[in-house]
Amino acid sequence: MGRRVLSVLTTVFAVAACVISSFYVFGAHYHVPGGDLVATWWTTLTFLASIGAAVMLCWRHRWPTVVLGIALVPSLLMVSDALAALIALAAFAAHRRDWQLVVASLAVYAATALAVLRDFGRHPDVTVFGRFFSTEPVAAKVIGTLVIASFLTAIPLAVGVWRGMRKDLTARETRERQLREEMARRQERTRIAREMHDVLGHRLTLLSLQAGALEVTNGGSADVARTVRTTARQSLDDLRQVIGVLRDGEGGAEQEDAPSVAPQPSLTDIPELVAGARRSGLTVNLTVLLEETAGAPAPLGTAAYRILQEALTNVLRHAPGQPTEVSVRGGPGAGVTIEVVNPLPAKASPSPGSGTGLAGLAERAAVVGGNVTAGPTDDGWFALRAVLPWERG
């Protein structure tokens, strides 16, 4: 609001100054000492053209080229001052900085030099520049005209270029901010997709395997059904957790009556994760040698849990029934190393979305500064190894 008021006041001042200058030039040019002002149709047309050029300055930022062209007519073709052309040049320079600006600057310079030269030729009582510069000899008049015209043209030209550069800088900052916001949104969508894949993919894989076991099991069906029900409930809890990630990522404040979201998993939840895989029929030999697990950074604990979760999910998908060796070692300063090794199945069983899980593991490890390597070994095993840094507090 304040900037708009300042712009309006600037326009009013510019138009008023041009109108006053037109009145002065009109009276000074036709001034006859001891006589009356004689107006003709040509002088009247010149005066009206000068006033029209002054009024057109109201639209100098909307149509800078048109307004500058109109402002040049009275000063180049008639007996008028060049103040309107100088003000229009500032607006033109703020919008254009190419060869057209060079042409416009030369035209305004010519109009200004012509107006100064006319002022030097007026009566000593009404001249402006003749009071400060000598008009004799002719060389002094020419040099004074060129110097004054250069100075008067340089001021609006510099102001216009400065305003244009500031406007371009503001527009560039706006574009960069929008680009950063878009990149942040994309990263957030990628993070949510990774959470969906890691969390629900693991739970639903277990649910699928347990449902299959229920179909072929003669005894103990109640236990398997109970496990299926428990896994389904956990899947719903994990879905609420992922929705909570989305809500927090958008920065929205939770309502007081909103359902509570389960905390992110940590290193202390790894034994329960392996226990769930065992209940689903996976034979797992777990080795955990961790120090100060309760003090581990939350991002590190979540990343380690999700990486192991995805690794076990891959074993359930691609090598069901194969014994698996899981090792989790580390501590502050040494980092966390996760190793999951299982025999390759005799016959590969393709699974929808194969390959996306390992890519997600690499991205998740990279978030905390770690890395993941995975692939078959020469002795017929598949090995996954993740190394995550853990700085000592």
mmCIF file of C-alpha atoms in Angstrom:
data_model
loop_
_atom_site.group_PDB
_atom_site.id
_atom_site.type_symbol
_atom_site.label_atom_id
_atom_site.label_comp_id
_atom_site.label_asym_id
_atom_site.label_seq_id
_atom_site.Cartn_x
_atom_site.Cartn_y
_atom_site.Cartn_z
ATOM 1 C CA MET A 1 0.000 0.000 0.000
ATOM 2 C CA GLY A 2 2.813 2.408 0.911
ATOM 3 C CA ARG A 3 4.668 1.704 -2.317
ATOM 4 C CA ARG A 4 1.547 2.404 -4.374
ATOM 5 C CA VAL A 5 0.992 5.750 -2.613
ATOM 6 C CA LEU A 6 4.615 6.679 -3.253
ATOM 7 C CA SER A 7 4.218 5.800 -6.944
ATOM 8 C CA VAL A 8 1.100 7.982 -7.221
ATOM 9 C CA LEU A 9 2.822 10.908 -5.500
ATOM 10 C CA THR A 10 5.841 10.542 -7.786
ATOM 11 C CA THR A 11 3.616 10.615 -10.860
ATOM 12 C CA VAL A 12 1.737 13.669 -9.632
ATOM 13 C CA PHE A 13 5.004 15.488 -8.940
ATOM 14 C CA ALA A 14 6.413 14.545 -12.370
ATOM 15 C CA VAL A 15 3.293 15.727 -14.242
ATOM 16 C CA ALA A 16 3.122 18.942 -12.227
ATOM 17 C CA ALA A 17 6.797 19.693 -12.841
ATOM 18 C CA CYS A 18 6.389 19.151 -16.587
ATOM 19 C CA VAL A 19 3.303 21.385 -16.726
ATOM 20 C CA ILE A 20 5.078 24.190 -14.830
ATOM 21 C CA SER A 21 8.132 23.805 -17.053
ATOM 22 C CA SER A 22 5.931 24.005 -20.171
ATOM 23 C CA PHE A 23 4.357 27.229 -18.924
ATOM 24 C CA TYR A 24 7.784 28.721 -18.227
ATOM 25 C CA VAL A 25 9.268 27.713 -21.584
ATOM 26 C CA PHE A 26 6.199 28.949 -23.444
ATOM 27 C CA GLY A 27 6.422 32.343 -21.757
ATOM 28 C CA ALA A 28 10.219 32.594 -21.898
ATOM 29 C CA HIS A 29 10.566 31.743 -25.561
ATOM 30 C CA TYR A 30 8.118 34.378 -26.723
ATOM 31 C CA HIS A 31 9.134 36.953 -24.113
ATOM 32 C CA VAL A 32 9.724 40.461 -25.476
ATOM 33 C CA PRO A 33 11.070 42.992 -22.975
ATOM 34 C CA GLY A 34 8.541 45.794 -22.535
ATOM 35 C CA GLY A 35 6.013 44.097 -24.811
ATOM 36 C CA ASP A 36 3.158 41.624 -24.619
ATOM 37 C CA LEU A 37 3.236 37.897 -25.325
ATOM 38 C CA VAL A 38 2.129 37.210 -28.873
ATOM 39 C CA ALA A 39 0.526 33.763 -29.312
ATOM 40 C CA THR A 40 -0.082 32.143 -32.672
ATOM 41 C CA TRP A 41 -1.669 28.885 -33.683
ATOM 42 C CA TRP A 42 1.745 27.246 -33.767
ATOM 43 C CA THR A 43 2.704 28.427 -30.284
ATOM 44 C CA THR A 44 -0.661 27.313 -28.982
ATOM 45 C CA LEU A 45 -0.236 23.869 -30.581
ATOM 46 C CA THR A 46 3.258 23.588 -29.097
ATOM 47 C CA PHE A 47 1.977 24.430 -25.639
ATOM 48 C CA LEU A 48 -0.894 21.918 -25.872
ATOM 49 C CA ALA A 49 1.484 19.216 -27.115
ATOM 50 C CA SER A 50 3.779 19.877 -24.142
ATOM 51 C CA ILE A 51 0.861 19.587 -21.715
ATOM 52 C CA GLY A 52 -0.297 16.387 -23.433
ATOM 53 C CA ALA A 53 3.192 14.882 -23.119
ATOM 54 C CA ALA A 54 3.180 15.760 -19.414
ATOM 55 C CA VAL A 55 -0.194 14.082 -18.862
ATOM 56 C CA MET A 56 0.933 10.954 -20.730
ATOM 57 C CA LEU A 57 3.568 10.395 -18.038
ATOM 58 C CA CYS A 58 0.780 8.829 -15.974
ATOM 59 C CA TRP A 59 1.108 5.747 -18.213
ATOM 60 C CA ARG A 60 4.905 5.764 -18.616
ATOM 61 C CA HIS A 61 5.325 2.397 -16.842
ATOM 62 C CA ARG A 62 2.478 0.698 -18.704
ATOM 63 C CA TRP A 63 3.436 1.889 -22.210
ATOM 64 C CA PRO A 64 7.033 3.136 -21.888
ATOM 65 C CA THR A 65 7.785 3.132 -25.618
ATOM 66 C CA VAL A 66 4.620 4.988 -26.638
ATOM 67 C CA VAL A 67 4.942 7.590 -23.882
ATOM 68 C CA LEU A 68 8.599 8.231 -24.695
ATOM 69 C CA GLY A 69 7.778 8.675 -28.377
ATOM 70 C CA ILE A 70 5.011 11.182 -27.583
ATOM 71 C CA ALA A 71 7.265 13.082 -25.144
ATOM 72 C CA LEU A 72 9.979 13.472 -27.806
ATOM 73 C CA VAL A 73 7.680 15.152 -30.350
ATOM 74 C CA PRO A 74 7.338 18.612 -28.697
ATOM 75 C CA SER A 75 11.036 18.878 -27.824
ATOM 76 C CA LEU A 76 12.364 17.690 -31.208
ATOM 77 C CA LEU A 77 9.821 19.181 -33.614
ATOM 78 C CA MET A 78 8.511 22.147 -31.646
ATOM 79 C CA VAL A 79 9.803 24.790 -29.272
ATOM 80 C CA SER A 80 9.446 22.963 -25.972
ATOM 81 C CA ASP A 81 11.500 21.673 -23.064
ATOM 82 C CA ALA A 82 12.703 18.055 -22.724
ATOM 83 C CA LEU A 83 11.692 17.382 -19.109
ATOM 84 C CA ALA A 84 8.864 15.007 -20.063
ATOM 85 C CA ALA A 85 11.225 13.088 -22.368
ATOM 86 C CA LEU A 86 13.812 12.774 -19.582
ATOM 87 C CA ILE A 87 11.243 11.392 -17.136
ATOM 88 C CA ALA A 88 9.897 9.000 -19.779
ATOM 89 C CA LEU A 89 13.473 7.815 -20.437
ATOM 90 C CA ALA A 90 13.790 6.678 -16.805
ATOM 91 C CA ALA A 91 10.657 4.522 -17.157
ATOM 92 C CA PHE A 92 11.833 3.186 -20.518
ATOM 93 C CA ALA A 93 15.256 2.218 -19.111
ATOM 94 C CA ALA A 94 13.555 0.304 -16.307
ATOM 95 C CA HIS A 95 11.823 -1.948 -18.855
ATOM 96 C CA ARG A 96 14.305 -2.231 -21.718
ATOM 97 C CA ARG A 97 18.062 -2.708 -21.707
ATOM 98 C CA ASP A 98 18.885 -3.520 -25.304
ATOM 99 C CA TRP A 99 19.613 -1.647 -28.524
ATOM 100 C CA GLN A 100 16.299 0.182 -28.223
ATOM 101 C CA LEU A 101 17.536 1.804 -25.025
ATOM 102 C CA VAL A 102 20.617 3.061 -26.874
ATOM 103 C CA VAL A 103 18.460 4.600 -29.602
ATOM 104 C CA ALA A 104 16.074 6.098 -27.031
ATOM 105 C CA SER A 105 18.959 7.559 -25.019
ATOM 106 C CA LEU A 106 20.455 9.199 -28.119
ATOM 107 C CA ALA A 107 17.070 10.650 -29.087
ATOM 108 C CA VAL A 108 16.480 12.059 -25.594
ATOM 109 C CA TYR A 109 20.036 13.407 -25.541
ATOM 110 C CA ALA A 110 19.405 15.200 -28.847
ATOM 111 C CA ALA A 111 16.110 16.624 -27.574
ATOM 112 C CA THR A 112 17.766 17.776 -24.342
ATOM 113 C CA ALA A 113 20.697 19.370 -26.179
ATOM 114 C CA LEU A 114 18.279 21.178 -28.489
ATOM 115 C CA ALA A 115 16.256 22.457 -25.511
ATOM 116 C CA VAL A 116 19.427 23.684 -23.761
ATOM 117 C CA LEU A 117 20.627 25.383 -26.926
ATOM 118 C CA ARG A 118 17.288 27.176 -27.238
ATOM 119 C CA ASP A 119 17.616 28.314 -23.635
ATOM 120 C CA PHE A 120 21.039 29.783 -24.326
ATOM 121 C CA GLY A 121 19.499 31.869 -27.147
ATOM 122 C CA ARG A 122 16.771 33.451 -25.004
ATOM 123 C CA HIS A 123 16.796 36.866 -23.438
ATOM 124 C CA PRO A 124 19.185 37.139 -20.441
ATOM 125 C CA ASP A 125 16.239 37.908 -18.155
ATOM 126 C CA VAL A 126 14.512 34.555 -18.789
ATOM 127 C CA THR A 127 17.350 32.170 -19.644
ATOM 128 C CA VAL A 128 18.169 29.446 -17.091
ATOM 129 C CA PHE A 129 21.467 27.898 -18.150
ATOM 130 C CA GLY A 130 22.767 31.170 -19.574
ATOM 131 C CA ARG A 131 23.046 32.518 -16.040
ATOM 132 C CA PHE A 132 25.652 29.898 -15.123
ATOM 133 C CA PHE A 133 27.447 29.230 -18.413
ATOM 134 C CA SER A 134 29.057 31.604 -20.851
ATOM 135 C CA THR A 135 27.471 31.869 -24.291
ATOM 136 C CA GLU A 136 30.449 33.578 -25.862
ATOM 137 C CA PRO A 137 32.282 32.502 -27.879
ATOM 138 C CA VAL A 138 30.267 29.959 -29.842
ATOM 139 C CA ALA A 139 32.580 27.106 -28.837
ATOM 140 C CA ALA A 140 31.761 27.746 -25.165
ATOM 141 C CA LYS A 141 28.061 27.605 -25.949
ATOM 142 C CA VAL A 142 28.447 24.309 -27.813
ATOM 143 C CA ILE A 143 30.578 22.731 -25.083
ATOM 144 C CA GLY A 144 28.172 23.920 -22.381
ATOM 145 C CA THR A 145 25.224 22.524 -24.312
ATOM 146 C CA LEU A 146 26.850 19.103 -24.729
ATOM 147 C CA VAL A 147 27.960 18.914 -21.085
ATOM 148 C CA ILE A 148 24.581 19.962 -19.667
ATOM 149 C CA ALA A 149 22.683 17.625 -22.009
ATOM 150 C CA SER A 150 24.962 14.733 -21.053
ATOM 151 C CA PHE A 151 24.457 15.354 -17.343
ATOM 152 C CA LEU A 152 20.674 15.737 -17.632
ATOM 153 C CA THR A 153 20.346 12.578 -19.761
ATOM 154 C CA ALA A 154 22.633 10.481 -17.563
ATOM 155 C CA ILE A 155 20.551 11.016 -14.414
ATOM 156 C CA PRO A 156 17.223 9.469 -15.576
ATOM 157 C CA LEU A 157 19.104 6.831 -17.548
ATOM 158 C CA ALA A 158 20.997 5.680 -14.438
ATOM 159 C CA VAL A 159 17.841 5.771 -12.305
ATOM 160 C CA GLY A 160 15.912 3.707 -14.844
ATOM 161 C CA VAL A 161 18.658 1.102 -15.248
ATOM 162 C CA TRP A 162 18.970 0.801 -11.460
ATOM 163 C CA ARG A 163 15.224 0.309 -11.074
ATOM 164 C CA GLY A 164 15.187 -2.279 -13.838
ATOM 165 C CA MET A 165 18.064 -4.222 -12.293
ATOM 166 C CA ARG A 166 16.353 -4.175 -8.906
ATOM 167 C CA LYS A 167 13.130 -5.403 -10.507
ATOM 168 C CA ASP A 168 14.982 -8.208 -12.296
ATOM 169 C CA LEU A 169 16.726 -9.179 -9.082
ATOM 170 C CA THR A 170 13.410 -9.336 -7.244
ATOM 171 C CA ALA A 171 11.887 -11.456 -10.013
ATOM 172 C CA ARG A 172 14.898 -13.784 -9.949
ATOM 173 C CA GLU A 173 14.662 -14.171 -6.175
ATOM 174 C CA THR A 174 10.960 -14.957 -6.551
ATOM 175 C CA ARG A 175 11.676 -17.624 -9.172
ATOM 176 C CA GLU A 176 14.436 -19.123 -7.045
ATOM 177 C CA ARG A 177 12.154 -19.211 -4.010
ATOM 178 C CA GLN A 178 9.431 -20.915 -6.040
ATOM 179 C CA LEU A 179 11.987 -23.413 -7.347
ATOM 180 C CA ARG A 180 13.206 -24.165 -3.819
ATOM 181 C CA GLU A 181 9.627 -24.641 -2.662
ATOM 182 C CA GLU A 182 8.926 -26.987 -5.569
ATOM 183 C CA MET A 183 12.080 -28.987 -4.820
ATOM 184 C CA ALA A 184 11.076 -29.194 -1.179
ATOM 185 C CA ARG A 185 7.634 -30.465 -2.177
ATOM 186 C CA ARG A 186 9.175 -33.079 -4.447
ATOM 187 C CA GLN A 187 11.546 -34.218 -1.719
ATOM 188 C CA GLU A 188 8.633 -34.446 0.688
ATOM 189 C CA ARG A 189 6.620 -36.513 -1.795
ATOM 190 C CA THR A 190 9.636 -38.775 -2.277
ATOM 191 C CA ARG A 191 10.021 -39.150 1.478
ATOM 192 C CA ILE A 192 6.352 -40.030 1.901
ATOM 193 C CA ALA A 193 6.499 -42.531 -0.956
ATOM 194 C CA ARG A 194 9.537 -44.134 0.672
ATOM 195 C CA GLU A 195 7.710 -44.319 3.998
ATOM 196 C CA MET A 196 4.699 -45.919 2.298
ATOM 197 C CA HIS A 197 6.901 -48.444 0.546
ATOM 198 C CA ASP A 198 8.987 -49.350 3.570
ATOM 199 C CA VAL A 199 6.238 -49.411 6.186
ATOM 200 C CA LEU A 200 3.159 -50.755 4.428
ATOM 201 C CA GLY A 201 5.156 -52.914 2.008
ATOM 202 C CA HIS A 202 6.666 -54.838 4.892
ATOM 203 C CA ARG A 203 3.409 -55.247 6.795
ATOM 204 C CA LEU A 204 1.364 -56.256 3.786
ATOM 205 C CA THR A 205 4.013 -58.736 2.662
ATOM 206 C CA LEU A 206 3.792 -60.386 6.046
ATOM 207 C CA LEU A 207 0.007 -60.318 5.813
ATOM 208 C CA SER A 208 0.100 -61.999 2.400
ATOM 209 C CA LEU A 209 2.426 -64.751 3.571
ATOM 210 C CA GLN A 210 0.405 -65.367 6.708
ATOM 211 C CA ALA A 211 -2.829 -65.536 4.732
ATOM 212 C CA GLY A 212 -1.226 -68.092 2.440
ATOM 213 C CA ALA A 213 -0.142 -70.140 5.418
ATOM 214 C CA LEU A 214 -3.695 -70.035 6.741
ATOM 215 C CA GLU A 215 -4.959 -71.602 3.532
ATOM 216 C CA VAL A 216 -2.631 -74.635 3.697
ATOM 217 C CA THR A 217 -2.395 -75.147 7.460
ATOM 218 C CA ASN A 218 -4.511 -77.927 8.960
ATOM 219 C CA GLY A 219 -3.669 -77.331 12.561
ATOM 220 C CA GLY A 220 -3.039 -74.122 14.418
ATOM 221 C CA SER A 221 -5.284 -72.081 12.126
ATOM 222 C CA ALA A 222 -6.442 -69.976 15.048
ATOM 223 C CA ASP A 223 -2.879 -68.858 15.784
ATOM 224 C CA VAL A 224 -2.254 -67.968 12.164
ATOM 225 C CA ALA A 225 -5.553 -66.071 11.953
ATOM 226 C CA ARG A 226 -4.655 -64.193 15.119
ATOM 227 C CA THR A 227 -1.317 -63.247 13.573
ATOM 228 C CA VAL A 228 -3.051 -62.082 10.397
ATOM 229 C CA ARG A 229 -5.395 -59.926 12.452
ATOM 230 C CA THR A 230 -2.491 -58.470 14.435
ATOM 231 C CA THR A 231 -0.532 -57.682 11.302
ATOM 232 C CA ALA A 232 -3.557 -56.012 9.715
ATOM 233 C CA ARG A 233 -3.993 -53.841 12.803
ATOM 234 C CA GLN A 234 -0.312 -52.917 12.694
ATOM 235 C CA SER A 235 -0.715 -51.987 9.028
ATOM 236 C CA LEU A 236 -3.484 -49.563 9.958
ATOM 237 C CA ASP A 237 -1.313 -48.087 12.716
ATOM 238 C CA ASP A 238 1.548 -47.653 10.267
ATOM 239 C CA LEU A 239 -0.795 -45.984 7.773
ATOM 240 C CA ARG A 240 -1.745 -43.440 10.439
ATOM 241 C CA GLN A 241 1.950 -42.917 11.093
ATOM 242 C CA VAL A 242 2.657 -42.190 7.417
ATOM 243 C CA ILE A 243 -0.287 -39.788 7.321
ATOM 244 C CA GLY A 244 1.270 -38.111 10.328
ATOM 245 C CA VAL A 245 4.500 -37.697 8.366
ATOM 246 C CA LEU A 246 2.535 -36.003 5.598
ATOM 247 C CA ARG A 247 0.778 -33.716 8.083
ATOM 248 C CA ASP A 248 4.039 -32.713 9.767
ATOM 249 C CA GLY A 249 5.744 -32.183 6.422
ATOM 250 C CA GLU A 250 3.067 -29.692 5.427
ATOM 251 C CA GLY A 251 3.645 -27.813 8.652
ATOM 252 C CA GLY A 252 0.011 -27.957 9.731
ATOM 253 C CA ALA A 253 -0.761 -27.910 13.410
ATOM 254 C CA GLU A 254 -2.584 -30.976 14.644
ATOM 255 C CA GLN A 255 -6.000 -30.585 16.135
ATOM 256 C CA GLU A 256 -6.419 -31.392 19.798
ATOM 257 C CA ASP A 257 -8.887 -34.154 18.992
ATOM 258 C CA ALA A 258 -6.735 -35.648 16.212
ATOM 259 C CA PRO A 259 -5.739 -39.288 16.685
ATOM 260 C CA SER A 260 -2.312 -39.819 18.207
ATOM 261 C CA VAL A 261 0.434 -40.958 15.848
ATOM 262 C CA ALA A 262 2.814 -43.721 16.831
ATOM 263 C CA PRO A 263 6.426 -42.599 17.362
ATOM 264 C CA GLN A 264 9.045 -43.358 14.758
ATOM 265 C CA PRO A 265 10.838 -46.703 15.306
ATOM 266 C CA SER A 266 14.333 -46.758 16.769
ATOM 267 C CA LEU A 267 17.212 -49.155 17.347
ATOM 268 C CA THR A 268 15.483 -50.600 20.394
ATOM 269 C CA ASP A 269 12.624 -51.849 18.176
ATOM 270 C CA ILE A 270 14.852 -54.050 16.010
ATOM 271 C CA PRO A 271 14.376 -57.266 18.087
ATOM 272 C CA GLU A 272 10.581 -56.937 17.812
ATOM 273 C CA LEU A 273 10.921 -56.410 14.048
ATOM 274 C CA VAL A 274 12.885 -59.642 13.699
ATOM 275 C CA ALA A 275 10.424 -61.421 15.975
ATOM 276 C CA GLY A 276 7.587 -60.420 13.652
ATOM 277 C CA ALA A 277 9.497 -61.839 10.679
ATOM 278 C CA ARG A 278 9.989 -65.093 12.567
ATOM 279 C CA ARG A 279 6.278 -65.335 13.295
ATOM 280 C CA SER A 280 5.699 -65.048 9.550
ATOM 281 C CA GLY A 281 7.775 -68.179 8.956
ATOM 282 C CA LEU A 282 11.196 -66.662 8.267
ATOM 283 C CA THR A 283 14.155 -68.366 9.916
ATOM 284 C CA VAL A 284 16.333 -65.574 11.269
ATOM 285 C CA ASN A 285 19.540 -65.762 13.252
ATOM 286 C CA LEU A 286 19.889 -62.326 14.871
ATOM 287 C CA THR A 287 23.056 -60.805 16.307
ATOM 288 C CA VAL A 288 22.755 -57.387 17.930
ATOM 289 C CA LEU A 289 25.832 -55.690 19.386
ATOM 290 C CA LEU A 290 24.872 -52.080 19.953
ATOM 291 C CA GLU A 291 25.989 -49.588 22.547
ATOM 292 C CA GLU A 292 23.860 -46.807 24.005
ATOM 293 C CA THR A 293 20.854 -47.574 21.817
ATOM 294 C CA ALA A 294 18.605 -45.343 23.908
ATOM 295 C CA GLY A 295 20.775 -42.317 23.090
ATOM 296 C CA ALA A 296 20.916 -42.883 19.332
ATOM 297 C CA PRO A 297 19.732 -39.954 17.166
ATOM 298 C CA ALA A 298 16.136 -40.399 16.032
ATOM 299 C CA PRO A 299 16.913 -40.160 12.264
ATOM 300 C CA LEU A 300 19.623 -42.816 12.646
ATOM 301 C CA GLY A 301 17.353 -45.190 14.549
ATOM 302 C CA THR A 302 14.520 -44.787 12.059
ATOM 303 C CA ALA A 303 16.826 -45.279 9.076
ATOM 304 C CA ALA A 304 18.386 -48.430 10.561
ATOM 305 C CA TYR A 305 14.968 -49.894 11.395
ATOM 306 C CA ARG A 306 13.541 -49.155 7.943
ATOM 307 C CA ILE A 307 16.592 -50.557 6.156
ATOM 308 C CA LEU A 308 16.414 -53.812 8.096
ATOM 309 C CA GLN A 309 12.646 -53.913 7.611
ATOM 310 C CA GLU A 310 12.998 -53.614 3.840
ATOM 311 C CA ALA A 311 15.792 -56.191 3.783
ATOM 312 C CA LEU A 312 13.622 -58.728 5.601
ATOM 313 C CA THR A 313 10.722 -57.910 3.303
ATOM 314 C CA ASN A 314 12.915 -58.643 0.295
ATOM 315 C CA VAL A 315 13.883 -62.008 1.781
ATOM 316 C CA LEU A 316 10.206 -62.859 2.344
ATOM 317 C CA ARG A 317 9.370 -61.858 -1.230
ATOM 318 C CA HIS A 318 12.253 -63.306 -3.187
ATOM 319 C CA ALA A 319 13.690 -66.066 -0.985
ATOM 320 C CA PRO A 320 10.861 -67.410 1.205
ATOM 321 C CA GLY A 321 11.884 -70.217 3.524
ATOM 322 C CA GLN A 322 15.613 -69.482 3.294
ATOM 323 C CA PRO A 323 17.542 -69.086 6.561
ATOM 324 C CA THR A 324 18.723 -65.539 7.095
ATOM 325 C CA GLU A 325 21.638 -64.118 9.057
ATOM 326 C CA VAL A 326 21.085 -60.646 10.484
ATOM 327 C CA SER A 327 23.817 -58.671 12.204
ATOM 328 C CA VAL A 328 23.462 -55.198 13.688
ATOM 329 C CA ARG A 329 26.589 -53.738 15.270
ATOM 330 C CA GLY A 330 27.897 -50.349 16.267
ATOM 331 C CA GLY A 331 27.781 -47.476 18.683
ATOM 332 C CA PRO A 332 28.614 -43.784 19.071
ATOM 333 C CA GLY A 333 31.646 -42.875 17.008
ATOM 334 C CA ALA A 334 31.754 -46.256 15.232
ATOM 335 C CA GLY A 335 28.454 -45.942 13.373
ATOM 336 C CA VAL A 336 25.903 -48.670 12.782
ATOM 337 C CA THR A 337 26.534 -51.572 10.420
ATOM 338 C CA ILE A 338 23.610 -53.724 9.263
ATOM 339 C CA GLU A 339 24.278 -56.992 7.426
ATOM 340 C CA VAL A 340 21.559 -59.288 6.078
ATOM 341 C CA VAL A 341 22.705 -62.479 4.336
ATOM 342 C CA ASN A 342 20.556 -65.283 2.916
ATOM 343 C CA PRO A 343 21.043 -68.094 0.380
ATOM 344 C CA LEU A 344 19.823 -67.369 -3.111
ATOM 345 C CA PRO A 345 16.731 -69.409 -3.983
ATOM 346 C CA ALA A 346 17.074 -72.162 -6.520
ATOM 347 C CA LYS A 347 14.440 -70.482 -8.689
ATOM 348 C CA ALA A 348 14.016 -66.733 -8.702
ATOM 349 C CA SER A 349 10.472 -65.536 -8.047
ATOM 350 C CA PRO A 350 9.888 -62.091 -9.566
ATOM 351 C CA SER A 351 7.858 -59.627 -7.516
ATOM 352 C CA PRO A 352 6.025 -56.493 -8.643
ATOM 353 C CA GLY A 353 8.121 -53.390 -8.091
ATOM 354 C CA SER A 354 11.405 -55.318 -7.881
ATOM 355 C CA GLY A 355 14.357 -52.974 -7.590
ATOM 356 C CA THR A 356 12.517 -50.040 -6.105
ATOM 357 C CA GLY A 357 13.159 -51.248 -2.551
ATOM 358 C CA LEU A 358 16.953 -51.292 -2.923
ATOM 359 C CA ALA A 359 16.859 -47.831 -4.499
ATOM 360 C CA GLY A 360 14.788 -46.613 -1.572
ATOM 361 C CA LEU A 361 17.309 -48.109 0.860
ATOM 362 C CA ALA A 362 20.139 -46.212 -0.803
ATOM 363 C CA GLU A 363 18.154 -42.967 -0.630
ATOM 364 C CA ARG A 364 17.251 -43.512 3.012
ATOM 365 C CA ALA A 365 20.858 -44.237 3.958
ATOM 366 C CA ALA A 366 22.078 -41.203 2.035
ATOM 367 C CA VAL A 367 19.741 -38.964 4.055
ATOM 368 C CA VAL A 368 21.748 -39.713 7.224
ATOM 369 C CA GLY A 369 25.099 -39.767 5.395
ATOM 370 C CA GLY A 370 25.425 -43.532 5.001
ATOM 371 C CA ASN A 371 25.542 -46.004 2.136
ATOM 372 C CA VAL A 372 24.088 -49.380 1.168
ATOM 373 C CA THR A 373 25.605 -52.156 -0.932
ATOM 374 C CA ALA A 374 23.625 -55.216 -2.006
ATOM 375 C CA GLY A 375 24.045 -58.064 -4.445
ATOM 376 C CA PRO A 376 24.777 -61.764 -4.899
ATOM 377 C CA THR A 377 28.096 -63.231 -3.760
ATOM 378 C CA ASP A 378 30.305 -65.756 -5.481
ATOM 379 C CA ASP A 379 29.269 -68.562 -3.113
ATOM 380 C CA GLY A 380 25.532 -68.325 -3.929
ATOM 381 C CA TRP A 381 24.376 -65.937 -1.209
ATOM 382 C CA PHE A 382 22.706 -62.555 -1.332
ATOM 383 C CA ALA A 383 24.272 -60.004 0.959
ATOM 384 C CA LEU A 384 23.048 -56.565 1.968
ATOM 385 C CA ARG A 385 25.296 -54.258 3.966
ATOM 386 C CA ALA A 386 24.396 -50.807 5.222
ATOM 387 C CA VAL A 387 26.781 -48.462 7.020
ATOM 388 C CA LEU A 388 25.271 -45.485 8.845
ATOM 389 C CA PRO A 389 27.371 -42.855 10.657
ATOM 390 C CA TRP A 390 26.780 -42.244 14.351
ATOM 391 C CA GLU A 391 28.739 -39.314 15.692
ATOM 392 C CA ARG A 392 29.685 -39.318 19.320
ATOM 393 C CA GLY A 393 27.699 -36.724 21.272
#
